[in-house]
Amino acid sequence: MAFWASAAEAVTWTRAPRQILDDSRPPFYRWYPDAELNTCANALDRHVADGRAAQPALIWDSPVSGSQRIYTYGELLDETARFAGVLRSLGVHRGDRVVIYLPMIPEALIAMLACARIGAVHSVVFGGFAPHELAARIDDARPAVVVSASCGIEPSRVVQYKPMLDAALDASEHPPQHCVIVQRDRHRCELVPGRDLDWHQLIATAEPVAAVPVAATDPLYVLYTSGTTGRPKGIVRDNGGHAVALAWSMRHVFDVEPGDVFWAASDVGWVVGHSYIVYGPLLVGATTVMYEGKPVGTPDPGAFWRVIAEHGVKILLTAPTAIRAIRKEDPEGSCLAKYDTSALTTLFLAGERLDPDTYHWASDKLNVPVVDHWWQTETGWPIAANPMGIERLPFKAGSPTVPMPGYDVHILHPSGSRCAPGEQGAICLRLPLPPGTLPTLWDDDARYEASYLCEHPGYYLTGDGGYLDEDGYLFVLGRIDDVINVAGHRFSTGAIEAVLATHPAVAECAVIGVADEIKGQVPRGFVVLQAGASAEGVAGELVALVRAEIGAVACVRDVDVVAALPKTRSGKILRKAMRGIAHGTDEPIPSTIEDPAVLHALRPILAP
Ligand code: COA
Ligand code: AMP
């Protein structure tokens, strides 16, 4: 408790915490229950007040649009305060939700901070999600306003956001009264009179508003993530614990000081973007880089090194998949030699397992420490890492090092007993979780308990499997549920199955994650057709269906039509056995299998 009382001193409170943890209602815990603050004021106003008004706060670098823009802390505060005024004028009040469906443009960060400023709750939806996914999130969050844009820019095409937004609003049961649309030069869209409003017109005349104090336990945002079912889970983040934990992690995990340039090459639609593009760097007065581009193809595999050199990036945080993509196109690192990357002190990687090959390649080529760290949307900041701002522990390839303060990591057998060092099991965290982690799911305490807390009472189930070695180093081996990780993006195989099942020719289906050289994992679908249905063209239609319903980013490229799926006698599809064959690590075949010949027949299709 003393630790988190002391860590709280890094935050400016409008009412300082007297109580640190409310543990009166287990398994629900609340940090800093009597405190008040404003997260936006901590991210912007206090740095301006401390003399950082002229320091760059945000560097936006967009090779796909050929643009760059630097916002100082003073400018970012001004734009944010005025957009907060826009939201206020549209009737958004403390506790109201605002859905943000934007590409990687500064307005995304400004809209998030503006919500925080007036105590509204933002829910950012990744721009690569299709209308159906957006509609599901709108219906769960019931926003007062949606903020979106005319388009996003992918290397191969302009992605028109407005038709997707319109389709989502048509499909949703709780559409907002107003949409604020950022019109981008590359493609301008039609606005629906009365409903849609132009960001630039509104902000030109908006009155800035001051930050309002909110309870530390008030929600700052809801971020939806994939669970094991098709319905996304609304991860809630509160204001106080979040600010304390992120400020602590910026200093002690990432070793960032005020004025340092920190770049998380992710997307604001994912948790990495929330924590380490937007809030983390700004909470500690650093400069954050927002990059609208890819590691390769915009224009070449030297893109990341150019950004580091041009903006003096000290810390880069990205996903291993980005490094694998660069390595594939430039194995010798010849693009790297063209840039002066001497400002870079550390490369942090997260979002998926860091394979030792990628770790060694990045270490050799960049000649800086490469730090694996493990966390999830639910926790918001690293569960395990090498705390570079405290002491650099010896690295072990394949391990994200050791648990961070507040995370009491245990490896459990299915029975609930603890595994010995080196023994694999379910990675669980003993309650309470530290500040900054999810207090619950949006509007659904029961689902929070059922999803995470029931399997092993007193523990939070991470969904990952792994082990602790004799030295206390954690090794994360992968998900033990039906969540898959595609290029550092999290998807539910259940959600993809639900889409495949809507095709009229499909009788039943299974989706599993299979290994991919670049993306770590990609989903692969197997369908059994209805009696009499023709297989002609079905696979292509199913791939198109997933693109339309979930989004291209789910990367479903292969769907196989098979005669039957392996099942237990009670009718449960043996996905684990299928995964084992696909990974070349044959799992024991359960004795409850209905017909071993069905699994046998799939072997040639599944085998790596
Ligand atoms: N809006 C619309 N479409 C999007 C999108 C967005 N924001 N992001 C991705 N897509 C689309 C892409 O255009 C692509 O469509 P296509 O099938 O028509 O080509 C598809 O989704 C897959 O995109 P992507 O995952 O970017 O794969 P890729 O093969 O184009 O590129 C990588 C591969 C490795 C370069 C890319 O996955 C990458 O940059 N990964 C880093 C991931 C990351 O930052 N993760 C965050 C966790 S830290
Ligand atoms: P997300 O919620 O999208 O951040 O995904 C979280 C999941 O990504 C975790 O549960 C892990 O399965 C995986 N993951 C994230 N970081 C790592 C890592 N460093 N090593 C292994 N797996 C990781």
XYZ file of C-alpha atoms and ligand atoms in Angstrom:
679
model
C 0.000 0.000 0.000
C 2.839 2.359 0.879
C 4.262 1.689 -2.574
C 1.100 2.896 -4.361
C 0.696 5.800 -1.929
C 4.163 6.957 -2.872
C 3.637 6.305 -6.618
C 0.497 8.488 -6.425
C 2.700 11.493 -5.681
C 3.639 11.606 -9.394
C 0.065 12.701 -10.157
C -1.531 16.098 -9.557
C -4.773 15.523 -7.640
C -7.541 18.012 -7.063
C -8.252 15.945 -3.950
C -5.316 13.837 -2.827
C -6.006 10.223 -1.856
C -6.302 9.481 1.843
C -7.419 5.907 1.295
C -5.263 3.935 -1.151
C -7.286 0.752 -1.698
C -10.909 -0.041 -1.022
C -10.982 -3.799 -0.500
C -14.345 -3.908 1.251
C -16.172 -5.652 -1.617
C -13.979 -8.476 -2.959
C -13.530 -9.530 -5.701
C -14.124 -5.888 -6.707
C -11.341 -3.546 -5.643
C -11.033 0.214 -6.134
C -7.839 2.257 -5.964
C -7.760 5.775 -4.495
C -11.493 5.667 -3.686
C -11.707 9.122 -2.098
C -9.451 11.024 -4.514
C -10.217 13.372 -7.406
C -8.196 14.458 -10.422
C -8.459 15.191 -14.108
C -6.405 12.981 -16.412
C -6.288 15.550 -19.235
C -5.039 18.237 -16.852
C -2.297 15.826 -15.785
C -1.411 15.131 -19.418
C -1.460 18.747 -20.650
C -2.291 21.676 -18.330
C 0.240 20.894 -15.644
C 3.110 20.668 -18.139
C 2.119 24.026 -19.628
C 1.986 25.422 -16.090
C 5.442 23.916 -15.452
C 6.953 25.782 -18.422
C 6.703 23.139 -21.139
C 4.239 25.060 -23.376
C 6.771 25.306 -26.217
C 8.005 21.701 -25.952
C 6.699 19.319 -28.612
C 3.998 17.134 -27.095
C 2.934 15.310 -30.235
C 4.819 14.610 -33.446
C 2.479 13.310 -36.128
C 4.347 11.595 -38.956
C 2.246 10.272 -41.805
C 4.103 8.837 -44.785
C 0.828 7.582 -46.260
C -0.485 11.141 -46.616
C 2.916 12.769 -47.066
C 2.336 14.990 -43.996
C 3.923 15.805 -40.674
C 2.848 18.099 -37.879
C 4.279 18.973 -34.519
C 2.010 20.166 -31.684
C 3.624 21.811 -28.696
C 2.095 21.250 -25.283
C 0.572 24.737 -25.560
C -1.014 23.983 -28.949
C -2.238 20.563 -27.922
C -3.844 22.014 -24.800
C -5.554 24.712 -26.861
C -6.979 22.262 -29.448
C -8.038 19.820 -26.778
C -9.742 22.452 -24.638
C -11.611 23.687 -27.709
C -12.690 20.220 -28.765
C -13.856 19.664 -25.199
C -15.929 22.815 -25.771
C -17.356 21.254 -28.948
C -18.375 18.116 -27.062
C -19.905 20.175 -24.289
C -21.893 22.222 -26.837
C -23.221 18.940 -28.266
C -24.587 18.052 -24.860
C -21.869 15.628 -23.751
C -21.675 15.528 -19.957
C -19.584 13.788 -17.340
C -20.107 10.021 -17.604
C -21.517 10.166 -21.171
C -19.786 7.987 -23.720
C -18.129 9.149 -26.949
C -17.158 6.573 -29.576
C -14.035 7.489 -31.530
C -13.607 5.718 -34.883
C -10.619 7.392 -36.462
C -7.442 6.600 -38.334
C -4.041 7.538 -36.926
C -4.477 11.297 -37.054
C -3.921 13.850 -34.260
C -7.673 14.347 -33.902
C -7.877 10.846 -32.382
C -5.592 11.817 -29.520
C -7.240 15.232 -29.161
C -10.721 13.677 -29.004
C -9.611 11.204 -26.329
C -8.063 13.906 -24.162
C -11.071 16.184 -24.707
C -13.357 13.470 -23.339
C -11.092 13.074 -20.325
C -11.189 16.840 -19.838
C -14.947 16.945 -19.321
C -15.231 13.584 -17.573
C -16.808 11.862 -20.584
C -15.865 8.239 -21.258
C -14.244 7.521 -24.608
C -14.457 4.276 -26.448
C -12.042 4.104 -29.351
C -12.842 1.560 -32.043
C -9.935 0.431 -34.226
C -10.358 1.891 -37.731
C -9.800 -1.464 -39.388
C -13.013 -2.906 -37.913
C -15.971 -3.366 -40.248
C -19.456 -1.844 -39.616
C -20.820 -4.862 -37.772
C -18.056 -4.682 -35.141
C -18.468 -0.910 -34.838
C -22.229 -1.305 -34.394
C -21.754 -3.897 -31.619
C -19.523 -1.468 -29.727
C -21.893 1.472 -30.280
C -24.781 -0.572 -28.929
C -22.868 -1.599 -25.839
C -21.417 1.847 -25.088
C -24.509 3.885 -26.165
C -22.518 7.014 -27.034
C -23.873 10.547 -27.070
C -21.556 11.400 -29.978
C -19.415 9.476 -32.477
C -16.228 11.099 -33.765
C -15.024 9.799 -37.116
C -13.290 10.825 -40.336
C -13.887 10.840 -44.054
C -11.129 8.294 -44.673
C -8.140 6.350 -43.534
C -5.159 5.736 -45.770
C -3.719 2.258 -46.204
C -0.673 1.870 -48.475
C -2.755 0.106 -51.111
C -5.989 2.087 -50.882
C -8.012 4.876 -49.355
C -10.380 3.388 -46.778
C -13.640 5.324 -46.798
C -14.786 5.492 -43.188
C -18.056 7.311 -43.730
C -19.936 4.510 -45.550
C -18.802 2.134 -42.785
C -19.963 4.535 -40.103
C -23.320 5.022 -41.850
C -23.789 1.247 -42.149
C -22.914 0.778 -38.477
C -25.354 3.490 -37.395
C -28.097 1.960 -39.553
C -27.468 -1.396 -37.878
C -27.237 -0.090 -34.328
C -30.086 0.178 -31.859
C -28.600 3.148 -30.032
C -27.212 5.548 -32.651
C -25.944 8.877 -31.267
C -27.597 12.179 -32.016
C -24.478 13.645 -33.591
C -21.369 12.571 -35.445
C -18.355 14.839 -35.705
C -16.447 14.115 -38.907
C -12.844 15.050 -39.693
C -12.733 15.807 -43.421
C -9.356 14.719 -44.802
C -7.948 16.194 -48.008
C -7.381 12.806 -49.622
C -11.108 12.107 -49.714
C -13.982 14.283 -48.488
C -17.337 12.732 -47.674
C -20.992 13.776 -47.678
C -22.375 14.800 -44.296
C -25.896 13.885 -43.191
C -27.611 17.240 -42.510
C -28.587 17.713 -38.882
C -26.649 14.658 -37.711
C -23.106 15.073 -39.024
C -20.945 18.041 -38.176
C -17.574 19.086 -39.541
C -14.733 18.917 -36.966
C -12.796 21.848 -38.468
C -15.832 24.126 -38.668
C -16.824 23.369 -35.089
C -13.395 23.812 -33.607
C -12.787 27.126 -35.383
C -15.418 28.821 -33.259
C -15.430 26.605 -30.165
C -14.912 28.002 -26.676
C -12.183 26.242 -24.697
C -13.346 24.584 -21.495
C -11.433 23.901 -18.322
C -10.694 20.441 -16.964
C -13.278 19.205 -14.462
C -12.259 17.159 -11.426
C -13.614 13.612 -11.520
C -13.465 10.782 -9.024
C -10.346 8.643 -9.318
C -12.717 5.698 -9.689
C -14.737 7.293 -12.511
C -14.243 5.564 -15.859
C -11.814 7.257 -18.232
C -12.453 4.894 -21.097
C -13.950 1.646 -22.268
C -11.894 -0.349 -24.755
C -13.473 -3.389 -26.326
C -11.366 -6.473 -26.783
C -11.934 -9.995 -27.989
C -12.994 -12.572 -25.472
C -13.592 -16.222 -26.071
C -17.110 -15.599 -27.386
C -18.202 -13.480 -30.326
C -19.323 -10.610 -28.050
C -16.485 -8.156 -27.346
C -15.669 -7.312 -23.743
C -15.745 -3.661 -22.648
C -12.612 -3.225 -20.575
C -13.106 -0.330 -18.154
C -10.198 1.898 -17.160
C -10.550 4.311 -14.277
C -8.874 7.723 -13.982
C -6.796 7.621 -10.811
C -5.215 4.177 -10.842
C -4.533 4.549 -14.560
C -2.669 7.849 -14.183
C -0.563 6.506 -11.295
C 0.280 3.191 -12.976
C 1.140 4.735 -16.339
C 3.309 7.428 -14.810
C 5.096 4.734 -12.775
C 5.633 2.518 -15.826
C 6.905 5.354 -18.023
C 9.624 6.155 -15.524
C 10.503 2.739 -14.177
C 9.795 0.293 -16.999
C 10.519 2.485 -20.032
C 13.053 4.821 -18.400
C 11.455 7.945 -19.860
C 12.142 11.435 -18.523
C 10.229 14.640 -19.280
C 11.295 15.897 -22.733
C 12.294 12.457 -24.063
C 10.845 11.351 -27.403
C 8.836 8.159 -27.019
C 7.305 6.291 -29.938
C 4.778 3.499 -29.640
C 4.326 2.251 -33.207
C 0.864 0.873 -32.726
C -2.648 2.213 -33.314
C -4.781 4.278 -30.957
C -7.479 1.634 -31.434
C -5.497 -0.868 -29.344
C -4.456 -0.733 -25.729
C -0.813 -0.057 -26.620
C -2.004 3.086 -28.372
C -4.167 4.189 -25.432
C -1.447 3.663 -22.845
C 1.709 4.513 -24.726
C 0.817 6.746 -27.672
C -1.616 8.913 -25.746
C -1.626 8.835 -21.965
C 1.727 7.474 -20.765
C 4.107 9.824 -22.594
C 1.948 12.897 -21.972
C 1.440 12.131 -18.293
C 5.204 12.381 -17.773
C 5.814 15.388 -20.039
C 7.540 13.446 -22.795
C 7.027 13.890 -26.550
C 4.903 11.228 -28.186
C 5.153 10.166 -31.828
C 2.025 9.173 -33.728
C 2.841 7.357 -36.949
C 0.357 6.804 -39.752
C 2.210 4.224 -41.802
C 3.571 0.701 -41.757
C 6.945 -0.800 -40.914
C 7.390 -1.793 -44.565
C 6.032 -0.388 -47.807
C 5.704 3.216 -46.621
C 7.904 3.429 -48.559
C 10.440 0.757 -47.560
C 11.751 -1.288 -44.609
C 13.781 1.732 -43.490
C 10.597 3.613 -42.456
C 11.025 3.027 -38.707
C 14.702 3.983 -38.793
C 13.833 7.198 -40.673
C 11.304 8.182 -37.985
C 13.818 7.458 -35.215
C 16.493 9.521 -36.963
C 14.233 12.425 -37.954
C 12.558 12.905 -34.595
C 15.301 11.759 -32.221
C 13.274 8.864 -30.831
C 14.802 7.573 -27.586
C 12.435 4.661 -26.975
C 10.580 2.613 -29.579
C 7.777 0.286 -28.553
C 6.284 -1.980 -31.189
C 5.152 -5.538 -31.850
C 7.572 -8.324 -32.841
C 5.569 -8.766 -36.044
C 6.704 -5.331 -37.236
C 10.349 -6.332 -36.726
C 9.756 -9.651 -38.528
C 8.224 -7.764 -41.469
C 11.258 -5.440 -41.646
C 13.690 -8.328 -41.316
C 12.010 -10.252 -44.111
C 12.432 -7.363 -46.548
C 15.821 -6.224 -45.313
C 17.537 -9.189 -43.651
C 20.956 -7.536 -43.656
C 19.635 -4.288 -42.194
C 21.017 -2.250 -45.085
C 18.216 0.338 -44.771
C 19.203 0.822 -41.146
C 22.703 1.873 -42.173
C 21.239 4.881 -44.047
C 19.979 6.557 -40.866
C 21.487 7.904 -37.692
C 19.528 6.042 -35.024
C 21.952 6.900 -32.234
C 19.194 8.586 -30.167
C 17.559 5.195 -29.653
C 18.452 3.640 -26.329
C 15.962 0.769 -26.082
C 13.549 -1.237 -28.194
C 10.520 -2.538 -26.311
C 8.435 -5.297 -27.871
C 5.005 -6.541 -26.806
C 1.646 -7.693 -28.065
C 2.640 -11.257 -28.857
C 5.363 -13.739 -28.012
C 8.843 -12.484 -28.865
C 10.518 -15.353 -30.666
C 14.253 -15.685 -29.942
C 15.180 -15.217 -33.657
C 13.523 -11.820 -33.796
C 15.015 -10.899 -30.420
C 18.551 -11.735 -31.599
C 18.147 -10.052 -35.000
C 16.879 -6.808 -33.455
C 19.575 -6.850 -30.748
C 22.351 -7.431 -33.296
C 21.183 -4.896 -35.823
C 20.152 -2.070 -33.503
C 22.792 -2.690 -30.884
C 20.480 -1.564 -28.075
C 18.710 -3.603 -25.382
C 15.588 -5.326 -26.708
C 13.035 -5.611 -23.932
C 10.165 -8.048 -24.147
C 7.240 -7.143 -21.898
C 3.961 -8.932 -21.420
C 0.569 -7.423 -20.774
C -2.980 -7.271 -22.071
C -5.827 -4.875 -22.756
C -7.229 -5.785 -19.359
C -4.137 -4.720 -17.421
C -3.293 -1.576 -19.416
C 0.398 -1.709 -18.477
C 3.065 -4.398 -18.257
C 2.518 -7.373 -15.987
C 6.073 -8.543 -16.596
C 9.031 -6.576 -17.902
C 12.641 -5.694 -17.336
C 12.376 -2.449 -15.335
C 14.904 -0.424 -17.314
C 14.379 2.708 -15.198
C 15.245 0.883 -11.964
C 17.835 -1.739 -12.773
C 18.575 -3.714 -15.885
C 18.151 -7.383 -15.010
C 19.970 -10.012 -17.078
C 17.928 -10.887 -20.172
C 16.719 -14.377 -20.998
C 15.561 -14.825 -24.592
C 11.951 -15.976 -24.635
C 11.092 -14.381 -21.280
C 9.520 -10.964 -20.608
C 11.651 -11.061 -17.412
C 9.908 -10.639 -14.056
C 6.534 -9.519 -12.642
C 6.165 -5.783 -12.072
C 5.135 -4.334 -8.687
C 1.564 -5.141 -7.722
C 1.325 -8.191 -9.957
C 1.400 -11.334 -7.830
C 1.935 -13.910 -10.577
C 1.194 -17.596 -9.944
C 1.155 -20.571 -12.271
C -1.763 -22.840 -11.461
C -2.732 -26.384 -12.332
C -6.337 -26.936 -13.473
C -7.036 -28.092 -9.887
C -5.926 -24.692 -8.556
C -2.735 -25.938 -6.927
C 0.488 -24.076 -7.663
C 2.946 -25.369 -10.251
C 6.560 -25.899 -9.305
C 9.247 -23.757 -10.982
C 9.586 -24.804 -14.622
C 6.194 -26.475 -14.651
C 3.667 -25.129 -17.160
C 0.185 -24.030 -16.190
C -2.316 -21.178 -16.371
C -0.786 -17.792 -15.583
C -2.953 -16.208 -12.887
C -2.683 -13.007 -10.888
C -3.599 -13.013 -7.234
C -6.216 -10.369 -6.371
C -6.232 -7.459 -5.920
C -4.767 -6.403 -9.248
C -2.635 -3.241 -9.081
C -3.833 0.272 -10.021
C -4.534 0.875 -13.719
C -5.937 -2.594 -14.353
C -9.596 -3.222 -15.136
C -11.946 -2.773 -12.172
C -14.728 -4.523 -14.111
C -16.340 -4.847 -17.564
C -18.531 -2.047 -18.852
C -21.996 -2.393 -17.331
C -21.387 -6.074 -16.633
C -19.895 -7.005 -13.249
C -21.264 -10.532 -13.621
C -19.420 -11.135 -16.883
C -16.232 -9.741 -15.337
C -16.460 -12.307 -12.556
C -17.467 -15.147 -14.878
C -14.752 -14.428 -17.453
C -11.791 -13.868 -15.187
C -12.399 -14.679 -11.546
C -14.458 -17.856 -11.265
C -12.005 -20.427 -12.568
C -9.592 -19.945 -9.672
C -11.245 -18.020 -6.810
C -9.001 -15.247 -5.499
C -7.112 -15.044 -8.791
C -7.494 -13.251 -12.112
C -7.129 -15.649 -15.036
C -4.959 -14.075 -17.743
C -5.876 -16.598 -20.453
C -2.171 -17.190 -21.127
C -0.188 -20.286 -20.287
C 3.429 -20.366 -19.195
C 5.823 -20.976 -16.335
C 8.125 -19.292 -13.841
C 11.697 -20.564 -13.817
C 13.945 -21.120 -10.792
C 15.047 -17.463 -10.921
C 11.486 -16.138 -10.955
C 11.599 -15.252 -14.673
C 8.261 -15.620 -16.396
C 7.885 -17.429 -19.722
C 4.626 -16.809 -21.611
C 3.870 -19.586 -24.044
C 0.576 -18.428 -25.559
C -3.172 -18.314 -25.053
C -4.873 -21.308 -23.553
C -8.309 -20.169 -24.673
C -9.875 -19.346 -28.039
C -8.212 -15.969 -28.402
C -5.639 -15.626 -31.177
C -3.071 -12.991 -31.855
C -2.689 -11.842 -35.469
C 0.156 -9.372 -36.025
C -0.192 -8.264 -32.390
C -3.952 -7.799 -32.821
C -6.289 -9.850 -30.710
C -9.220 -11.747 -32.211
C -11.657 -14.336 -30.967
C -11.874 -17.473 -33.059
C -15.461 -17.699 -31.766
C -16.309 -14.360 -33.396
C -14.877 -15.524 -36.729
C -16.773 -18.813 -36.437
C -19.976 -16.886 -35.777
C -19.484 -15.042 -39.091
C -18.678 -18.220 -41.064
C -21.774 -19.885 -39.627
C -24.022 -17.215 -41.157
C -23.208 -18.438 -44.698
C -26.211 -20.448 -45.941
C -24.048 -23.327 -47.215
C -22.245 -23.831 -43.885
C -23.494 -26.530 -41.519
C -20.706 -26.217 -38.957
C -17.285 -24.705 -38.670
C -14.144 -24.350 -36.590
C -11.481 -21.664 -36.611
C -8.027 -22.145 -35.130
C -4.907 -19.987 -35.068
C -1.987 -21.392 -37.059
C 1.618 -20.222 -37.101
C 2.581 -17.503 -39.579
C 6.126 -16.428 -40.334
C 5.367 -12.694 -40.141
C 2.121 -12.275 -38.205
C 2.859 -14.858 -35.530
C -0.573 -16.399 -35.997
C -3.306 -16.249 -38.611
C -6.782 -17.733 -38.400
C -7.646 -20.749 -40.492
C -11.230 -21.843 -41.012
C -12.675 -25.310 -41.572
C -16.276 -25.700 -42.667
C -18.611 -28.601 -43.213
C -21.305 -27.855 -45.771
C -25.022 -28.440 -45.498
C -26.127 -31.681 -47.185
C -26.467 -31.081 -50.914
C -24.703 -27.662 -50.872
C -22.109 -27.129 -53.586
C -18.545 -26.315 -52.504
C -18.035 -24.218 -55.653
C -16.803 -20.739 -54.695
C -17.724 -21.143 -51.010
C -14.196 -20.685 -49.654
C -13.813 -17.330 -51.455
C -17.231 -16.185 -50.301
C -16.356 -17.017 -46.709
C -13.100 -15.058 -46.863
C -15.037 -12.079 -48.260
C -17.684 -12.456 -45.565
C -15.162 -12.186 -42.731
C -13.577 -9.127 -44.371
C -17.002 -7.496 -44.610
C -18.194 -8.405 -41.123
C -15.047 -8.169 -38.995
C -12.490 -6.446 -41.219
C -9.526 -7.195 -43.463
C -7.279 -6.995 -40.433
C -8.560 -10.367 -39.149
C -6.560 -11.832 -42.067
C -8.742 -14.844 -42.796
C -7.163 -16.004 -46.029
C -7.734 -19.773 -45.910
C -10.992 -21.591 -45.418
C -11.100 -25.329 -46.137
C -14.238 -27.235 -46.932
C -13.920 -30.587 -45.113
C -16.112 -33.656 -44.864
C -16.392 -33.588 -41.064
C -14.924 -31.954 -37.958
C -13.413 -34.020 -35.136
C -15.656 -34.058 -32.073
C -16.089 -35.568 -28.669
C -19.006 -37.915 -28.137
C -20.877 -35.014 -26.565
C -20.439 -32.991 -29.773
C -17.652 -30.577 -28.727
C -15.283 -29.757 -31.614
C -11.712 -30.786 -30.773
C -10.033 -27.492 -31.614
C -7.109 -28.181 -29.257
C -6.291 -31.429 -31.061
C -6.546 -29.620 -34.415
C -4.220 -26.871 -33.151
C -1.741 -29.484 -31.967
C -1.527 -31.098 -35.399
C -1.250 -27.691 -37.106
C 1.638 -26.720 -34.786
C 3.363 -30.058 -35.174
C 3.080 -30.658 -31.415
C 0.490 -33.403 -31.427
C -1.705 -33.180 -28.343
C -2.906 -36.379 -26.727
C -6.200 -37.340 -28.380
C -8.967 -37.288 -25.793
C -10.514 -40.649 -25.021
C -13.905 -39.007 -25.538
C -13.289 -38.585 -29.292
C -16.287 -39.717 -31.301
C -14.487 -40.958 -34.416
C -10.656 -40.844 -34.564
C -10.804 -41.335 -38.356
C -12.207 -37.805 -38.785
C -9.170 -36.260 -37.086
C -6.893 -38.564 -39.038
C -8.442 -37.436 -42.334
C -7.698 -33.796 -41.434
C -3.995 -34.426 -40.792
C -2.752 -33.781 -44.329
C -4.635 -30.468 -44.468
C -3.583 -29.359 -40.986
C 0.022 -30.511 -40.834
C 2.553 -27.660 -40.995
N -8.038 0.500 -41.495
C -8.452 -0.232 -42.538
N -7.860 -1.380 -42.951
C -6.789 -1.774 -42.242
C -6.290 -1.069 -41.137
C -6.971 0.121 -40.766
N -6.581 0.841 -39.723
N -5.219 -1.718 -40.654
C -5.042 -2.795 -41.443
N -5.987 -2.833 -42.396
C -6.124 -3.807 -43.467
C -4.933 -3.752 -44.394
O -5.097 -2.794 -45.428
C -4.878 -5.164 -44.941
O -5.852 -5.260 -45.965
P -5.612 -6.162 -47.282
O -5.869 -7.569 -46.820
O -6.633 -5.655 -48.216
O -4.214 -5.925 -47.713
C -5.355 -6.016 -43.773
O -6.103 -5.118 -42.922
C -4.231 -6.610 -42.963
O -3.428 -5.527 -42.547
P -2.090 -5.628 -41.682
O -2.339 -6.356 -40.404
O -1.513 -4.266 -41.571
O -1.210 -6.616 -42.529
P -0.254 -6.347 -43.742
O -0.008 -7.693 -44.337
O -0.769 -5.247 -44.609
O 1.089 -5.842 -43.007
C 2.501 -5.923 -41.051
C 1.825 -6.714 -42.148
C 3.313 -6.854 -40.164
C 3.422 -4.888 -41.667
C 1.423 -5.228 -40.198
O 0.560 -6.214 -39.674
C 1.947 -4.382 -39.074
O 2.330 -3.251 -39.236
N 1.924 -4.909 -37.867
C 2.261 -4.194 -36.658
C 1.115 -4.456 -35.754
C 0.975 -3.562 -34.595
O 1.411 -2.456 -34.556
N 0.264 -4.095 -33.618
C -0.160 -3.373 -32.467
C 0.145 -4.076 -31.205
S 1.569 -3.373 -30.407
P -4.042 -7.534 -26.152
O -5.095 -7.538 -25.107
O -4.554 -7.277 -27.515
O -2.894 -6.638 -25.775
O -3.469 -9.011 -26.211
C -2.970 -9.578 -25.033
C -2.402 -10.913 -25.335
O -1.287 -10.785 -26.236
C -1.831 -11.604 -24.127
O -2.821 -12.259 -23.359
C -0.828 -12.539 -24.738
O -1.450 -13.696 -25.224
C -0.292 -11.737 -25.901
N 0.935 -11.038 -25.525
C 1.089 -9.727 -25.316
N 2.373 -9.440 -25.029
C 3.048 -10.605 -25.039
C 4.412 -10.989 -24.793
N 5.345 -10.074 -24.520
N 4.720 -12.299 -24.860
C 3.783 -13.227 -25.150
N 2.500 -12.933 -25.413
C 2.121 -11.639 -25.353
